[in-house]
Amino acid sequence: PAAIGDTDARVVVHRGLRDVHTLETYLELIASARSHVYVVNGFPLALELQHALLGALRRGVRVRTLFGRPTPTHSGATFTGPWSTARTAATELVHSRMDPIIAAGGEGYLFACREGVGWAPELGIVNPHVHAKALSVDGQRCTVGSANMDITAAYWESELLLVIEDAAIASGFEAKVDALMAESLRMDAGDPVWQQLAKRRAWMRHWPGVLSV
């Protein structure tokens, strides 16, 4: 199609078991970071991406992550509906993949929704599931699409990713994530409660280990 506008963008398609194009795109973007990386992710981070983010931290890159709870909570009370046990296990796995990044000096924020118009007071602070998957690098490049940052999306499922190379759009995206993080709960590596939780779920580092080691 003919070009429209002046924003550089490309579509990356991952076709099931035949390639890992979206995973490779995420890895290349993180490897290119010189200043900072923003990650919005709701599923268990593929260990390849975890390693890449840890490598970015070692290079002096600021890593900021926003994630949620597959088991939502409100006012500290845990969701007890269908699949609550499986959701609780999923929450532990999602958070276990963020623990090494937080321990290494990365910023991890647990997404929180606070009181708004029409909000029932008894809800208090809500920590919901995050289904978004997005990445931004150096205020220059950002991504959005269906490609989750987990092992199934990276290797097995067919996914699509839009990569936008536009400083105004990427910086605007980062500003919106900054605002969400400001309302969310930062995970503190020095907090004894977090340390206990991280230690308890450290074994999850080894599962699944067939394609991510």
Short mmCIF file of C-alpha atoms in Angstrom, two decimals:
data_model
loop_
_atom_site.label_atom_id
_atom_site.label_comp_id
_atom_site.label_asym_id
_atom_site.label_seq_id
_atom_site.Cartn_x
_atom_site.Cartn_y
_atom_site.Cartn_z
CA PRO A 1 0.00 0.00 0.00
CA ALA A 2 0.98 3.59 -0.50
CA ALA A 3 2.68 5.33 2.43
CA ILE A 4 0.44 7.44 4.67
CA GLY A 5 1.88 9.80 7.27
CA ASP A 6 5.48 10.00 8.40
CA THR A 7 5.71 7.35 11.13
CA ASP A 8 8.05 4.42 10.50
CA ALA A 9 6.45 1.13 11.50
CA ARG A 10 6.71 -2.52 10.63
CA VAL A 11 4.57 -5.59 11.21
CA VAL A 12 6.29 -8.69 12.59
CA VAL A 13 4.43 -11.99 12.28
CA HIS A 14 5.20 -15.16 14.23
CA ARG A 15 3.77 -18.26 12.56
CA GLY A 16 3.36 -20.89 15.23
CA LEU A 17 6.09 -23.52 15.37
CA ARG A 18 7.75 -22.29 12.16
CA ASP A 19 9.69 -19.30 13.55
CA VAL A 20 10.28 -17.10 16.60
CA HIS A 21 10.10 -13.71 14.90
CA THR A 22 8.30 -11.81 17.65
CA LEU A 23 10.62 -13.17 20.36
CA GLU A 24 13.64 -12.23 18.25
CA THR A 25 12.21 -8.73 17.80
CA TYR A 26 11.79 -8.25 21.54
CA LEU A 27 15.33 -9.53 22.15
CA GLU A 28 16.81 -7.22 19.49
CA LEU A 29 15.01 -4.18 20.88
CA ILE A 30 16.22 -4.88 24.42
CA ALA A 31 19.77 -5.45 23.13
CA SER A 32 19.64 -2.06 21.40
CA ALA A 33 18.70 -0.16 24.58
CA ARG A 34 21.20 2.41 25.80
CA SER A 35 19.14 4.44 28.29
CA HIS A 36 16.00 2.62 29.40
CA VAL A 37 13.49 -0.13 28.67
CA TYR A 38 9.81 -0.19 29.59
CA VAL A 39 8.02 -3.56 29.75
CA VAL A 40 4.29 -4.09 30.27
CA ASN A 41 3.62 -7.80 30.65
CA GLY A 42 0.94 -9.99 32.19
CA PHE A 43 2.20 -13.53 31.62
CA PRO A 44 5.22 -15.55 32.82
CA LEU A 45 8.16 -13.81 31.18
CA ALA A 46 10.09 -16.11 28.83
CA LEU A 47 13.49 -16.74 30.37
CA GLU A 48 15.22 -15.54 27.20
CA LEU A 49 13.61 -12.14 27.79
CA GLN A 50 14.40 -12.24 31.50
CA HIS A 51 18.07 -12.87 30.66
CA ALA A 52 18.03 -10.04 28.11
CA LEU A 53 16.63 -7.59 30.67
CA LEU A 54 19.21 -8.70 33.24
CA GLY A 55 21.88 -8.09 30.59
CA ALA A 56 20.48 -4.61 30.01
CA LEU A 57 20.73 -3.89 33.74
CA ARG A 58 24.38 -4.99 33.70
CA ARG A 59 25.00 -2.49 30.87
CA GLY A 60 23.59 0.28 33.05
CA VAL A 61 20.21 0.44 31.29
CA ARG A 62 17.24 1.40 33.45
CA VAL A 63 14.58 -1.35 33.32
CA ARG A 64 11.01 -0.50 34.35
CA THR A 65 8.34 -3.21 34.38
CA LEU A 66 4.59 -3.12 35.00
CA PHE A 67 2.74 -6.36 35.68
CA GLY A 68 -0.41 -7.58 37.41
CA ARG A 69 -2.06 -10.42 39.25
CA PRO A 70 -3.84 -13.21 37.32
CA THR A 71 -5.59 -13.62 40.70
CA PRO A 72 -7.03 -10.12 41.19
CA THR A 73 -7.41 -8.58 44.64
CA HIS A 74 -9.47 -5.72 46.03
CA SER A 75 -8.85 -4.20 49.46
CA GLY A 76 -6.40 -7.06 49.94
CA ALA A 77 -9.11 -9.72 49.44
CA THR A 78 -8.29 -12.36 46.80
CA PHE A 79 -10.62 -13.26 43.94
CA THR A 80 -12.40 -16.52 44.79
CA GLY A 81 -14.30 -17.22 41.58
CA PRO A 82 -13.82 -19.94 38.94
CA TRP A 83 -10.27 -21.20 38.43
CA SER A 84 -9.06 -19.29 41.50
CA THR A 85 -6.52 -22.00 42.41
CA ALA A 86 -5.04 -22.03 38.91
CA ARG A 87 -5.01 -18.24 38.86
CA THR A 88 -3.11 -18.17 42.15
CA ALA A 89 -0.47 -20.52 40.73
CA ALA A 90 -0.27 -18.36 37.60
CA THR A 91 0.25 -15.25 39.73
CA GLU A 92 3.14 -16.91 41.55
CA LEU A 93 4.74 -17.90 38.23
CA VAL A 94 4.33 -14.42 36.71
CA HIS A 95 5.89 -12.80 39.77
CA SER A 96 8.69 -15.39 39.98
CA ARG A 97 9.88 -14.32 36.53
CA MET A 98 10.06 -10.69 37.67
CA ASP A 99 11.88 -11.43 40.95
CA PRO A 100 15.42 -11.73 39.48
CA ILE A 101 14.96 -8.44 37.62
CA ILE A 102 13.88 -6.67 40.82
CA ALA A 103 16.73 -8.29 42.78
CA ALA A 104 19.20 -7.02 40.15
CA GLY A 105 18.04 -3.43 40.47
CA GLY A 106 15.21 -3.31 37.94
CA GLU A 107 11.98 -1.52 38.81
CA GLY A 108 8.92 -3.73 39.21
CA TYR A 109 5.45 -2.25 39.70
CA LEU A 110 2.33 -4.21 40.61
CA PHE A 111 -0.49 -2.53 38.70
CA ALA A 112 -3.08 -0.89 40.93
CA CYS A 113 -6.41 0.74 40.12
CA ARG A 114 -7.48 3.33 42.64
CA GLU A 115 -10.83 4.95 43.38
CA GLY A 116 -12.49 6.68 40.45
CA VAL A 117 -15.88 8.03 39.44
CA GLY A 118 -18.60 5.57 40.43
CA TRP A 119 -16.13 3.42 42.39
CA ALA A 120 -17.70 1.37 45.20
CA PRO A 121 -15.84 2.48 48.36
CA GLU A 122 -15.56 -1.08 49.66
CA LEU A 123 -13.43 -2.06 46.65
CA GLY A 124 -10.48 -0.07 47.92
CA ILE A 125 -7.35 -0.56 45.82
CA VAL A 126 -7.77 -3.17 43.07
CA ASN A 127 -4.78 -5.16 41.77
CA PRO A 128 -6.09 -6.66 38.51
CA HIS A 129 -4.69 -8.96 35.87
CA VAL A 130 -2.67 -7.18 33.17
CA HIS A 131 -3.35 -8.50 29.69
CA ALA A 132 -1.33 -5.85 27.86
CA LYS A 133 1.97 -6.69 26.23
CA ALA A 134 4.09 -3.74 25.21
CA LEU A 135 7.72 -2.65 25.17
CA SER A 136 9.45 0.70 24.66
CA VAL A 137 13.14 1.47 24.30
CA ASP A 138 14.97 4.77 24.84
CA GLY A 139 11.89 6.84 24.01
CA GLN A 140 12.50 5.99 20.35
CA ARG A 141 10.86 2.65 19.56
CA CYS A 142 7.83 0.87 20.98
CA THR A 143 5.73 -2.20 20.27
CA VAL A 144 2.14 -3.30 20.65
CA GLY A 145 0.32 -6.39 19.44
CA SER A 146 -0.90 -9.86 20.38
CA ALA A 147 2.58 -11.30 21.12
CA ASN A 148 2.72 -12.12 24.81
CA MET A 149 6.21 -12.32 26.31
CA ASP A 150 5.79 -15.89 27.52
CA ILE A 151 7.00 -19.23 26.24
CA THR A 152 3.77 -20.25 24.46
CA ALA A 153 3.45 -17.03 22.48
CA ALA A 154 7.18 -17.00 21.74
CA TYR A 155 7.31 -20.51 20.28
CA TRP A 156 3.94 -22.10 19.64
CA GLU A 157 1.13 -19.64 19.03
CA SER A 158 0.77 -17.44 15.95
CA GLU A 159 1.17 -13.78 16.92
CA LEU A 160 1.48 -10.31 15.43
CA LEU A 161 3.58 -7.40 16.64
CA LEU A 162 3.61 -3.80 15.45
CA VAL A 163 6.98 -2.07 15.90
CA ILE A 164 6.77 1.74 15.81
CA GLU A 165 9.91 3.81 15.31
CA ASP A 166 8.70 7.27 16.26
CA ALA A 167 10.07 9.28 19.18
CA ALA A 168 6.85 11.22 19.76
CA ILE A 169 4.74 8.06 19.97
CA ALA A 170 7.27 6.11 22.03
CA SER A 171 7.78 8.99 24.47
CA GLY A 172 4.02 9.46 24.78
CA PHE A 173 3.60 5.78 25.52
CA GLU A 174 6.29 5.92 28.20
CA ALA A 175 4.64 8.95 29.80
CA LYS A 176 1.36 7.05 30.09
CA VAL A 177 3.13 4.06 31.65
CA ASP A 178 4.92 6.43 34.05
CA ALA A 179 1.50 7.66 35.20
CA LEU A 180 0.26 4.10 35.74
CA MET A 181 3.41 3.21 37.66
CA ALA A 182 3.01 6.27 39.87
CA GLU A 183 -0.35 4.87 41.06
CA SER A 184 0.94 1.30 41.39
CA LEU A 185 2.90 -0.55 44.07
CA ARG A 186 6.65 -0.74 43.57
CA MET A 187 8.24 -4.02 44.60
CA ASP A 188 11.14 -3.20 46.94
CA ALA A 189 14.07 -5.62 46.83
CA GLY A 190 14.95 -4.57 50.37
CA ASP A 191 11.52 -5.45 51.75
CA PRO A 192 11.72 -8.60 53.93
CA VAL A 193 8.18 -9.58 52.85
CA TRP A 194 9.15 -9.44 49.17
CA GLN A 195 12.36 -11.33 49.92
CA GLN A 196 10.41 -14.11 51.60
CA LEU A 197 7.96 -14.36 48.71
CA ALA A 198 10.77 -14.37 46.14
CA LYS A 199 12.61 -17.11 48.02
CA ARG A 200 9.46 -19.21 48.28
CA ARG A 201 8.81 -19.16 44.54
CA ALA A 202 12.44 -19.35 43.38
CA TRP A 203 11.96 -23.01 42.38
CA MET A 204 9.68 -21.82 39.57
CA ARG A 205 12.84 -20.68 37.80
CA HIS A 206 13.19 -24.28 36.59
CA TRP A 207 9.68 -24.62 35.10
CA PRO A 208 9.04 -24.95 32.23
CA GLY A 209 12.63 -25.68 31.29
CA VAL A 210 12.42 -27.45 27.93
CA LEU A 211 12.70 -24.40 25.71
CA SER A 212 13.74 -21.77 28.27
CA VAL A 213 16.75 -22.55 30.47
#
